[in-house]
Amino acid sequence: MKIYRSLDDLFESLPVVNGLSISFHHHLRNGDGVQNLILKKMNELNITKLKLYPSAIFPVHTEMLKLLQKGAIDAITTNYLNGSVAEYIAEHGLPNQLKMQTHGGRSRAIIEGETIIDIAFIAAPIVDEEGNAAGHDGPSACGSLGYAIEDSVYAKHTILITDHLVKKLEQPQIFSQHVEAILVVDSLGDRQGIVSGTTAITKDPVGLRIAANAAQLMDELGLIKEGMNFQSGAGGISLKVTEHLKNTLKARKLKAGFFSGGITQSHVNMLEDNLVNDLYDVQCFDLHAIQSLKKNPHHHAISAHDYANPANPKRVIKDLDVVILGATEIDLDFNVNVTTDSYNTIIGGSGGHSDTATDSRVSIIVTPLFKARTPIIKERVNTITTLGKNIDCLVTERGIAINPKRTDLLAKLSNTHLPIYTIETLLNKAYEYTGVPQSYDLKAQKIGVVEDRDGTIIDTLHTKKRR
Amino acid sequence: MSRSFLFIPGDVPRMIQQLEIFGADAIILDLEDSVSMTQKDEARHLVESFLRKHHYQNPLIYIRVNPIDSEEYTYDISTLQNLRIHGIVLPKASLKGIEKVAKDLPQCKIIALMETPEAFLEIAAIAKHKRVEGLLLGAEDLAQALNLERTEKSDEILYVRSQVVLTAKAFKKIAIDTPYTNLTSNEGLLEDAQKARQLGFDAKASIHPNHIDTIHQAFSPTKENIKRAKRIVAYAETHHTMRFSLDGKMVDKPIIEHAKAILDAAKRYRLD
């Protein structure tokens, strides 16, 4: 295995030319120094017409902004972006286009050859001298490397970048046969930004009411049962729903089957309390999750392919009973937007939103009915991230709406005390407090597309029109 | 009957617009102690604007006005004319104060906030007043007036708690316990609320929305109680008898009436 100590030496060995397609993962999140390191070098070499395939883009990725301003980036395909890069693209667009994929869709596109990656630059917190890699150890430990696995296998050139090279690594996630070279650096990035610590369970009374409603809804739908499979995010409301689930499982002496997706301390505690059989971890959200992944054999690091590739019949999320998701906007057809805000600024992206909503037997959106003076329910969302046909329930602090297509769920809830309304009624309730907001068309030039997990284009993205 | 009375500062729009979702049976929009002097006008304006647009039966809406001998009270009363509210909470209650509010706001019920030693000297007269709906113990101000140190166990207020319950019940009025002020201990809150329930209080006041579920837990019939009450009422109705034995225990008219009250409460609180 070729081991480089110098970035210049590494670049001399690589076919770095104009029009290059390169990929990165986002497991180092807002502490990522690797993407900046590589793109800074590309900038120094005056490489242009770059095609970038980062699984996500965060505010820390300032070198990408410099390349954008220079016009050196032709196209970007990603699953999530916010920060200065997102703002720049929303303002100026790209020479080619921005494509927003899902986590499962990204994996599918790489494996099926729709996405061609020339070089995958993979930040790897622990690497052995043979070229095996993992993320659970080392000074920049981030846990699972789930979103980098397909890149490592299918890129024409796979480069591991590490600050912790060891003789031999047990239980690697990335295997040496796919790796061309290793670059050893002083640091992969900012430790504080890599793991943000424990995410706090909401104490906000509105968030608590939403979580209580969601937990009760799950219970009345009969979803809390022996062997249930569950996924929730790391937001404060989702964590509170998870806490309710924990209490119910404990009280009824039940045990869940698996929890999947991004794993937090809440999930780990439930594994250690014997309330769930397995954790399928595509991404660790905190230090507890990283520690657990290292030591607990029932805490499994999985790839994006194993997690959510729609072409993989054994994908984990296919067996989900319920997923708890958020929304920036949701419309009267239950389409959900987590990609842009009401000013058409790009603020995120699907990640696994559409993947899990589509596969899970029941998908539940948890959100306040309005934030500040803006209703979350719209007549039409600004951007479709997840199609309404895949969203089953909307839970707010003032009531719950069930997608009318789910007549089975409505039938189960026919005798409930839960505050069930149509989504139109919930919208009118919001208007009672906020008034009817004036609508603006803020879309100017088309700059990209939203691609669902199977490759279908479900919406377009536009630059912001100045008001 | 309300189990919980939640105080919400009158000058915080974010909380006022969410008042219905906190789950409290009754809301007390506060114009008094939680609003600084510089915010009084703003609070009155906010509360008035909100209640002119939004009307509630559940939760019941009360307003805590400023003390009757303050200038602010006059402005409060002027603002509250013709507003659809269930009642007024009168701080530093006295018989004189109750009579004044009864005259100034003839449409409103009054909850007397018992928080001065003087109030306890005329507690029976206050409770007896036809417009008084209930007595609310204000232990923090009272403790200050009595130079008492408030403790977690609240033994120091046992006497006044009992006096509020006895007097309220004597005149068939609602007995409301003082808020639990420790915002970090849910276990402490539950213990305190259960103690109040054991003493005979009907409800408990609260200064934080996150206390409401726990208060309801203490002041609602348990599943076991509801189950047994259903069996008692069903047996009495099926056998047309007011005296029988169930599970080896004697059941007679007061127990049947109590069982019916539990079922009424269960229905009201959607626990059936």
XYZ file of C-alpha atoms in Angstrom:
739
model
C 0.000 0.000 0.000
C 1.332 3.441 -0.928
C 1.528 5.674 2.128
C 2.108 9.389 1.531
C 3.098 11.956 4.133
C 2.884 14.847 1.688
C -0.176 16.119 -0.126
C 2.001 17.268 -3.022
C 3.446 13.787 -3.425
C -0.036 12.271 -3.376
C -1.308 14.691 -6.009
C 1.637 13.932 -8.262
C 0.492 10.316 -8.293
C -3.130 11.131 -9.184
C -4.705 12.013 -12.548
C -5.764 15.484 -11.432
C -7.126 17.200 -14.545
C -9.830 19.664 -15.488
C -13.304 18.133 -15.400
C -12.393 15.756 -12.574
C -15.218 14.072 -10.566
C -14.387 13.800 -6.886
C -16.300 12.709 -3.808
C -16.212 13.222 -0.048
C -18.289 11.976 2.884
C -19.753 14.115 5.640
C -19.088 12.024 8.741
C -16.756 14.724 10.072
C -19.659 17.150 9.682
C -18.842 20.716 10.647
C -15.384 19.698 11.830
C -14.272 18.403 8.435
C -10.825 19.594 7.451
C -10.258 17.063 4.673
C -12.519 18.481 2.004
C -11.003 21.895 2.612
C -7.488 20.416 2.350
C -8.182 18.765 -0.992
C -10.145 21.612 -2.560
C -7.538 24.140 -1.489
C -4.986 22.078 -3.383
C -7.273 21.895 -6.430
C -7.531 25.668 -6.269
C -3.738 26.062 -6.117
C -3.419 23.793 -9.158
C -6.056 25.859 -11.011
C -8.179 22.791 -11.727
C -11.501 23.772 -13.289
C -14.807 22.219 -14.349
C -14.825 20.101 -11.227
C -17.765 17.817 -10.560
C -18.232 17.348 -6.838
C -20.072 14.489 -5.113
C -19.919 15.225 -1.373
C -22.573 13.348 0.605
C -23.251 16.648 2.405
C -21.900 20.186 2.603
C -21.592 22.186 5.841
C -20.647 25.754 6.773
C -17.056 24.611 7.449
C -16.549 23.930 3.723
C -15.157 27.334 2.837
C -12.630 26.161 0.240
C -15.527 24.998 -1.898
C -16.911 28.515 -1.730
C -13.622 29.917 -3.059
C -13.733 27.503 -5.999
C -17.361 28.439 -6.673
C -16.526 32.130 -6.674
C -13.707 31.411 -9.108
C -16.083 29.482 -11.380
C -14.009 26.312 -11.060
C -16.894 24.038 -10.041
C -19.136 22.870 -12.854
C -21.699 20.737 -10.979
C -22.466 19.457 -7.501
C -24.438 16.384 -6.519
C -25.136 16.052 -2.822
C -27.716 14.994 -0.235
C -27.677 18.029 2.025
C -26.126 21.480 2.085
C -26.230 24.572 4.204
C -23.982 27.485 5.065
C -22.107 29.806 2.746
C -21.894 27.320 -0.153
C -25.680 26.868 -0.092
C -26.206 30.607 0.032
C -23.833 31.181 -2.866
C -25.508 28.566 -5.062
C -28.994 29.844 -4.222
C -27.826 33.273 -5.313
C -25.699 32.446 -8.362
C -26.356 28.853 -9.409
C -23.685 26.722 -11.084
C -22.382 26.490 -14.662
C -24.032 23.085 -14.833
C -26.468 21.994 -12.152
C -27.011 21.192 -8.491
C -28.521 17.771 -7.984
C -30.029 16.903 -4.615
C -30.215 13.172 -3.998
C -31.255 11.045 -1.043
C -28.757 8.974 0.921
C -30.199 5.790 -0.574
C -30.373 7.375 -4.019
C -26.717 8.416 -3.856
C -25.706 4.862 -3.075
C -27.880 3.504 -5.877
C -26.533 5.976 -8.423
C -22.914 5.120 -7.570
C -23.492 1.372 -7.702
C -25.524 1.526 -10.916
C -22.932 3.692 -12.618
C -25.041 6.822 -12.970
C -22.550 8.581 -10.745
C -18.981 8.181 -11.925
C -16.380 9.153 -9.342
C -12.811 9.622 -10.528
C -11.293 10.047 -7.090
C -12.892 9.402 -3.696
C -11.067 11.310 -0.971
C -12.140 9.525 2.190
C -11.374 10.981 5.589
C -10.733 7.933 7.778
C -10.199 8.334 11.550
C -8.315 5.039 11.800
C -6.412 3.308 8.999
C -4.011 0.385 9.053
C -0.925 0.052 6.921
C -2.667 -2.366 4.580
C -5.304 0.235 3.742
C -8.244 -0.941 5.848
C -10.198 1.844 7.499
C -12.891 2.597 10.074
C -14.288 5.554 11.968
C -14.718 4.351 15.523
C -11.251 5.153 16.855
C -8.460 7.687 16.697
C -8.283 11.370 17.643
C -10.872 12.251 14.977
C -13.216 9.320 15.648
C -16.633 9.864 14.107
C -18.172 6.383 14.367
C -19.681 4.757 11.324
C -18.316 5.597 7.863
C -21.552 4.427 6.250
C -21.807 7.118 3.573
C -18.263 6.504 2.246
C -18.469 2.778 1.557
C -19.851 2.873 -1.996
C -17.391 5.637 -2.881
C -14.528 3.421 -1.700
C -15.691 0.469 -3.787
C -16.747 2.180 -7.027
C -14.455 5.203 -7.426
C -11.706 4.836 -10.021
C -9.186 5.904 -7.378
C -9.820 5.635 -3.633
C -7.587 7.639 -1.314
C -7.770 7.341 2.468
C -6.764 10.386 4.465
C -6.031 9.774 8.131
C -4.417 11.215 11.243
C -4.225 7.822 12.931
C -2.290 5.132 11.100
C -1.951 1.784 12.908
C -0.317 -1.544 12.119
C -3.472 -3.618 11.989
C -7.134 -2.714 12.266
C -9.853 -5.075 13.449
C -13.380 -4.783 11.991
C -12.737 -2.287 9.191
C -15.630 -0.726 7.269
C -13.472 0.087 4.234
C -11.302 -2.682 2.825
C -7.796 -2.442 1.427
C -8.595 -4.099 -1.887
C -10.510 -0.979 -2.907
C -7.853 1.486 -1.709
C -5.072 2.906 -3.848
C -3.186 5.040 -1.368
C -3.126 6.525 2.119
C -2.299 10.111 2.977
C -1.264 10.716 6.582
C -1.989 14.224 7.896
C -1.646 15.909 11.285
C -5.363 16.273 11.810
C -8.609 15.493 9.996
C -10.268 18.586 11.363
C -11.826 20.214 14.381
C -12.802 17.681 17.034
C -15.514 19.963 18.437
C -17.222 20.131 15.073
C -16.965 16.406 14.379
C -19.024 15.357 17.406
C -21.274 18.015 18.774
C -21.799 16.179 22.070
C -25.098 14.934 23.363
C -28.115 16.381 21.625
C -30.564 17.754 24.177
C -34.066 16.378 24.524
C -36.500 19.236 24.062
C -37.784 20.984 27.166
C -39.809 23.455 25.164
C -43.471 23.015 26.153
C -44.573 23.121 22.507
C -42.012 20.483 21.536
C -43.063 18.353 24.493
C -46.715 18.496 23.423
C -45.806 17.485 19.871
C -43.700 14.590 21.143
C -46.468 13.429 23.495
C -48.988 13.546 20.632
C -46.636 11.581 18.373
C -45.993 8.942 21.029
C -49.714 8.552 21.685
C -50.379 8.311 17.963
C -47.794 5.535 17.626
C -49.414 3.718 20.515
C -52.971 4.040 19.217
C -51.857 2.825 15.797
C -50.529 -0.300 17.497
C -46.958 0.428 16.424
C -45.428 -0.039 19.869
C -45.092 -3.787 20.052
C -42.569 -6.578 20.526
C -39.966 -6.506 17.768
C -40.967 -3.095 16.358
C -38.385 -1.343 14.175
C -37.988 2.378 14.660
C -36.056 5.353 13.352
C -35.951 8.916 14.583
C -33.646 11.842 14.040
C -31.432 13.666 16.508
C -33.665 16.724 16.901
C -35.005 17.605 20.331
C -38.590 16.560 19.538
C -37.530 13.260 17.952
C -35.424 12.485 21.014
C -38.421 13.131 23.256
C -40.536 10.758 21.150
C -37.764 8.187 21.578
C -37.879 8.752 25.346
C -41.649 8.160 25.369
C -41.056 4.970 23.391
C -38.436 3.867 25.911
C -40.833 4.385 28.823
C -43.632 2.476 27.107
C -41.389 -0.435 26.137
C -40.106 -0.588 29.710
C -43.548 -0.390 31.299
C -44.953 -3.118 29.048
C -41.823 -5.267 29.186
C -41.427 -5.145 25.405
C -38.272 -5.183 23.308
C -37.867 -3.484 19.951
C -36.209 -5.170 16.975
C -33.866 -2.477 15.676
C -33.280 1.259 15.523
C -31.571 2.571 12.400
C -30.113 5.676 10.793
C -28.245 8.323 12.751
C -27.584 6.936 16.222
C -27.589 8.989 19.428
C -27.064 8.424 23.128
C -30.829 7.825 23.503
C -30.657 4.838 21.168
C -27.503 3.538 22.838
C -29.068 3.745 26.300
C -32.010 1.675 25.083
C -29.659 -0.933 23.625
C -27.793 -1.108 26.931
C -31.100 -1.314 28.848
C -32.030 -4.320 26.707
C -35.008 -2.498 25.161
C -33.865 -3.090 21.574
C -32.003 -5.953 19.917
C -29.780 -4.094 17.441
C -28.688 -0.670 16.269
C -27.978 -0.281 12.539
C -25.780 2.775 12.445
C -25.051 4.632 9.236
C -23.903 7.716 11.146
C -23.031 8.423 14.791
C -24.382 11.684 16.166
C -22.529 11.821 19.474
C -19.655 10.437 21.522
C -21.833 7.855 23.249
C -22.777 6.374 19.886
C -19.097 6.204 18.857
C -18.110 4.461 22.105
C -20.984 2.016 21.793
C -20.114 1.185 18.183
C -16.616 0.342 19.339
C -17.606 -2.066 22.089
C -21.152 -3.385 21.595
C -21.532 -6.269 19.111
C -25.217 -5.431 18.675
C -24.327 -1.936 17.449
C -23.586 -2.411 13.747
C -21.918 0.056 11.404
C -23.663 -0.228 8.024
C -23.174 1.300 4.594
C -25.614 3.580 2.792
C -26.276 0.622 0.477
C -27.228 -1.635 3.408
C -29.178 1.195 4.959
C -31.253 2.665 2.192
C -30.299 1.775 -1.395
C -33.742 1.200 -2.981
C -32.226 -1.372 -5.341
C -31.008 -3.435 -2.402
C -33.782 -5.844 -1.362
C -32.060 -6.364 1.992
C -31.877 -2.675 2.908
C -32.511 -2.093 6.605
C -35.157 0.595 6.272
C -37.435 -1.717 4.282
C -38.350 -3.299 7.637
C -39.047 -0.057 9.485
C -42.425 0.082 11.233
C -42.276 3.775 11.959
C -40.034 6.734 11.234
C -40.196 10.149 12.907
C -39.159 13.008 10.610
C -39.165 16.788 10.578
C -40.395 19.326 8.030
C -39.594 22.884 7.077
C -42.841 22.981 5.098
C -45.616 20.494 4.386
C -48.406 21.111 1.914
C -52.033 20.099 1.565
C -50.960 17.029 -0.441
C -48.530 16.103 2.374
C -45.472 16.891 0.200
C -42.619 17.805 2.542
C -39.848 20.320 2.044
C -36.629 20.162 4.052
C -34.498 21.583 1.240
C -35.332 25.288 1.004
C -36.938 27.875 3.247
C -39.784 30.162 2.299
C -37.268 32.688 0.919
C -35.961 29.969 -1.434
C -32.658 29.749 0.419
C -31.165 26.264 0.392
C -31.068 25.144 4.019
C -30.686 21.369 3.939
C -31.817 18.464 1.832
C -33.303 15.036 2.034
C -30.545 13.031 3.652
C -32.557 9.930 4.481
C -35.915 11.736 4.675
C -37.448 10.464 1.468
C -35.768 7.045 1.774
C -37.225 6.274 5.185
C -40.601 7.925 4.576
C -41.033 5.781 1.466
C -40.037 2.487 3.049
C -41.412 2.752 6.568
C -44.875 1.314 7.187
C -45.831 4.563 8.879
C -44.044 7.899 8.442
C -44.741 10.624 10.995
C -43.801 14.270 10.557
C -43.369 16.168 13.829
C -43.366 19.956 13.665
C -44.865 23.013 15.325
C -47.950 24.239 13.481
C -46.244 27.584 13.029
C -42.847 29.071 13.759
C -42.754 32.755 14.682
C -45.535 34.012 12.431
C -45.149 31.517 9.609
C -47.399 28.455 9.230
C -45.489 25.262 8.459
C -48.409 23.975 6.387
C -48.541 25.596 2.946
C -50.956 25.249 0.119
C -47.908 24.229 -1.950
C -44.393 23.671 -0.636
C -41.585 25.738 -2.070
C -39.593 22.615 -2.933
C -40.632 18.968 -2.780
C -38.093 16.885 -0.887
C -40.372 13.949 -0.078
C -43.498 13.174 -2.043
C -46.780 13.428 -0.156
C -47.767 9.908 -1.135
C -45.004 8.693 1.184
C -45.995 10.812 4.201
C -48.668 9.301 6.431
C -49.117 11.524 9.485
C -48.479 15.102 10.489
C -48.249 15.712 14.233
C -48.335 19.255 15.605
C -49.004 20.722 19.022
C -52.551 21.637 18.014
C -53.606 18.503 16.236
C -52.794 15.601 13.978
C -53.566 15.131 10.280
C -53.584 11.732 8.611
C -52.978 11.439 4.885
C -56.460 10.593 3.527
C -54.851 7.916 1.351
C -54.122 5.974 4.564
C -57.709 4.877 5.180
C -56.326 1.995 7.262
C -54.764 4.405 9.742
C -57.890 6.558 9.845
C -59.974 3.480 10.572
C -57.675 2.511 13.464
C -58.069 6.001 14.909
C -61.845 6.213 14.542
C -62.475 5.978 18.321
C -59.469 7.888 19.534
C -59.374 10.875 21.868
C -56.468 12.213 19.807
C -57.113 15.572 18.115
C -57.396 14.343 14.506
C -58.198 16.947 11.836
C -57.850 17.272 8.108
C -54.658 19.035 7.056
C -56.813 21.859 5.656
C -58.349 22.377 9.117
C -54.898 22.484 10.674
C -53.834 25.087 8.122
C -56.851 27.220 9.013
C -55.999 26.853 12.694
C -52.535 28.209 11.904
C -54.060 31.111 9.989
C -56.096 32.024 13.106
C -52.822 32.952 14.760
C -50.649 34.103 11.897
C -53.113 35.459 9.381
C -52.792 34.363 5.766
C -49.227 35.120 4.681
C -48.739 37.016 1.458
C -47.257 34.710 -1.135
C -44.282 35.674 -3.257
C -42.802 33.946 -6.262
C -39.163 33.933 -5.289
C -37.931 31.558 -7.965
C -35.747 32.920 -10.767
C -33.331 30.837 -12.876
C -33.409 27.071 -12.670
C -30.217 25.853 -11.026
C -30.862 22.243 -10.257
C -33.123 19.348 -9.483
C -34.373 17.239 -6.615
C -33.957 13.582 -7.471
C -35.894 10.933 -5.575
C -34.162 7.738 -4.516
C -35.077 5.856 -7.699
C -33.677 8.582 -9.962
C -37.002 10.288 -10.699
C -36.789 14.075 -10.791
C -39.496 15.326 -8.415
C -38.806 19.059 -8.360
C -36.518 21.795 -9.621
C -34.359 24.284 -7.719
C -34.049 27.948 -8.595
C -31.953 30.949 -7.721
C -33.569 33.446 -5.415
C -35.498 36.230 -7.074
C -34.754 39.569 -5.450
C -37.826 41.088 -3.769
C -63.681 20.912 37.781
C -60.217 22.110 36.845
C -57.209 20.182 38.130
C -54.566 22.669 37.021
C -54.288 26.468 36.919
C -51.319 27.634 34.853
C -49.967 31.167 35.259
C -48.789 32.746 31.986
C -47.120 36.190 32.014
C -49.309 38.693 30.208
C -46.413 40.259 28.344
C -45.034 37.142 26.603
C -46.822 36.706 23.253
C -45.012 33.457 22.464
C -46.596 31.828 25.502
C -49.985 33.471 25.205
C -50.519 32.257 21.647
C -49.699 28.703 22.769
C -51.901 28.699 25.870
C -54.317 26.075 24.629
C -51.644 23.506 23.941
C -50.102 23.394 27.403
C -52.856 21.013 28.491
C -53.865 22.979 31.594
C -57.540 22.896 32.574
C -57.367 26.608 33.400
C -55.035 29.431 32.402
C -54.330 32.483 34.532
C -53.062 35.306 32.332
C -51.029 37.398 34.710
C -50.993 41.175 34.790
C -49.475 41.311 38.286
C -46.207 39.955 39.659
C -44.719 38.362 36.527
C -45.068 41.612 34.590
C -42.649 44.434 35.344
C -43.994 47.930 35.878
C -42.647 49.073 32.519
C -44.494 46.267 30.718
C -47.922 46.637 32.333
C -49.500 48.602 29.480
C -48.072 46.261 26.896
C -49.361 43.219 28.800
C -52.863 44.647 29.058
C -52.873 45.475 25.363
C -51.577 42.046 24.415
C -54.043 40.135 26.601
C -56.965 42.248 25.427
C -56.082 41.909 21.712
C -55.599 38.177 22.027
C -58.811 37.516 23.923
C -60.892 39.687 21.606
C -59.823 37.389 18.771
C -59.622 34.015 20.505
C -62.316 32.556 22.733
C -61.808 29.497 24.877
C -64.057 27.189 26.857
C -61.238 24.729 27.365
C -58.996 25.815 28.992
C -60.939 28.226 31.175
C -59.380 31.690 31.077
C -58.744 33.742 34.202
C -56.894 37.029 34.573
C -54.814 37.912 37.609
C -55.278 41.622 38.059
C -53.124 43.942 40.127
C -54.038 44.569 43.798
C -57.127 46.725 44.268
C -55.227 49.513 46.000
C -52.850 49.985 43.051
C -53.255 52.406 40.160
C -52.689 49.506 37.772
C -55.860 47.816 39.025
C -57.984 50.637 37.610
C -56.368 50.224 34.180
C -56.766 46.447 34.407
C -60.486 46.703 35.109
C -60.964 49.173 32.291
C -59.215 46.790 29.872
C -61.164 43.751 30.970
C -64.637 45.198 30.485
C -66.637 43.021 28.062
C -63.835 40.520 27.558
C -65.004 36.915 27.510
C -63.128 35.429 30.436
C -64.195 32.909 33.026
C -62.892 34.690 36.069
C -60.539 36.975 37.919
C -57.756 35.972 40.257
C -57.486 38.606 42.969
C -54.043 38.896 44.607
C -53.735 39.702 48.300
C -57.388 38.831 48.650
C -59.557 40.488 51.287
C -63.301 40.691 51.720
C -63.139 44.365 50.754
C -61.213 43.479 47.619
C -63.654 40.734 46.668
C -66.565 43.141 47.018
C -64.803 45.717 44.872
C -64.024 43.269 42.078
C -67.575 41.906 42.258
C -68.837 45.429 41.680
C -66.264 46.383 39.031
C -66.615 43.212 36.956
C -70.128 41.904 37.534
C -69.828 39.130 34.945
C -66.785 37.391 36.422
C -66.211 34.686 38.960
C -63.429 35.362 41.436
C -60.637 33.221 42.772
C -59.236 34.616 45.974
C -55.474 34.400 46.223
C -54.810 33.715 49.901
C -51.335 35.117 50.456
C -51.502 37.446 53.462
C -52.007 36.661 57.156
C -54.911 39.141 57.168
C -56.705 37.117 54.494
C -56.711 34.084 56.758
C -58.422 36.091 59.482
C -61.419 36.560 57.200
C -61.105 33.410 55.130
C -64.639 32.203 55.879
C -66.181 35.498 54.806
C -64.135 35.479 51.619
C -65.070 31.898 50.772
C -68.712 32.526 51.556
C -69.003 35.407 49.065
C -71.318 34.289 46.266
C -68.981 35.437 43.506
C -65.997 33.580 44.910
C -65.441 30.383 42.987
C -62.373 29.157 44.824
C -59.471 29.786 47.163
C -55.921 29.661 45.861
C -53.114 29.391 48.376
C -50.205 31.726 47.596
C -47.566 30.183 49.834
C -44.558 32.167 48.648
C -45.880 35.611 49.562
C -47.484 34.242 52.719
C -44.220 32.646 53.830
C -42.495 35.972 53.363
C -45.118 37.743 55.432
C -44.845 35.096 58.163
C -41.037 35.020 57.991
C -41.139 31.310 57.152
C -38.444 29.480 55.279
C -40.017 27.481 52.435
C -38.795 23.896 52.278
C -39.092 21.051 49.801
C -41.397 19.115 52.123
C -43.621 22.142 52.780
C -44.353 21.122 56.379
C -44.330 24.826 57.257
C -47.509 25.422 55.234
C -49.454 22.355 56.383
C -51.710 24.447 58.610
C -52.634 27.027 55.980
C -53.066 24.338 53.346
C -55.532 22.548 55.611
C -57.308 25.795 56.422
C -57.791 26.591 52.728
C -59.164 23.102 52.053
C -61.510 23.061 55.061
C -62.917 26.511 54.404
C -63.300 26.055 50.651
C -65.082 22.740 51.146
C -67.310 24.189 53.848
C -68.681 26.613 51.268
C -68.510 24.200 48.316
C -65.759 26.197 46.617
C -62.651 24.986 44.774
C -59.479 24.511 46.833
C -56.363 25.242 44.779
C -52.874 24.500 46.067
C -49.885 26.797 45.749
C -47.457 26.327 42.800
C -44.409 24.119 43.179
C -41.519 26.413 42.379
C -38.639 23.975 41.806
C -38.472 23.682 38.015
C -35.883 20.901 37.951
C -37.454 18.136 40.053
C -40.373 16.295 38.528
C -40.294 13.756 41.361
C -40.557 16.584 43.891
C -43.473 18.056 41.983
C -45.317 14.747 41.919
C -44.772 14.229 45.639
C -45.937 17.764 46.406
C -49.020 17.450 44.195
C -49.919 14.060 45.679
C -49.612 15.498 49.172
C -51.953 18.342 48.182
C -54.408 15.833 46.753
C -54.291 13.832 50.006
C -55.016 16.975 51.992
C -58.169 17.502 49.956
C -57.184 20.093 47.358
C -59.114 19.909 44.079
C -56.393 21.454 41.959
C -52.906 22.893 41.914
C -51.581 26.091 40.428
C -48.418 26.065 38.321
C -45.895 28.540 37.021
C -44.477 26.301 34.275
C -46.248 24.474 31.424
C -44.046 21.425 31.879
C -45.626 20.849 35.323
C -49.127 20.295 33.986
C -48.947 16.608 33.072
C -47.559 15.727 36.494
C -50.221 17.767 38.267
C -52.871 15.968 36.245
C -51.308 12.660 37.170
C -51.772 13.514 40.852
C -55.264 14.982 40.537
C -56.839 12.456 38.153
C -58.381 9.121 39.104
C -56.023 6.207 38.515
C -56.803 3.425 36.045
C -57.367 1.066 38.968
C -59.781 3.513 40.613
C -61.716 3.921 37.360
C -61.887 0.162 36.870
C -63.216 -0.429 40.384
C -65.657 2.495 40.098
C -67.056 1.007 36.887
C -67.617 -2.325 38.631
C -69.317 -0.676 41.628
C -71.674 1.416 39.497
C -72.441 -1.496 37.175
C -73.243 -3.803 40.107
C -75.477 -1.202 41.792
C -77.399 -0.530 38.573
C -77.714 -4.156 37.516
C -78.905 -5.373 40.925
C -80.875 -2.238 41.852
C -79.187 -2.091 45.224
C -77.327 0.525 47.230
C -75.763 -1.913 49.665
C -73.701 -4.928 48.687
C -70.329 -6.598 49.069
C -67.637 -6.422 46.384
C -64.285 -8.221 46.658
C -64.991 -8.769 50.347
C -65.579 -5.060 51.055
C -68.846 -3.376 51.979
C -70.262 -0.928 49.423
C -73.015 1.533 50.359
C -74.493 4.800 49.082
C -71.522 7.159 49.763
C -69.149 4.722 48.066
C -71.464 4.400 45.057
C -71.723 8.199 44.822
C -67.933 8.472 45.057
C -67.587 5.856 42.289
C -69.939 7.891 40.081
C -67.871 11.006 40.745
C -64.727 9.142 39.695
C -66.416 8.069 36.443
C -67.586 11.636 35.795
C -64.036 12.889 36.291
C -62.649 10.131 34.068
C -65.052 11.125 31.321
C -64.279 14.822 31.711
C -60.549 14.220 31.559
C -60.921 11.665 28.742
C -59.527 8.848 30.827
C -62.436 6.466 30.304
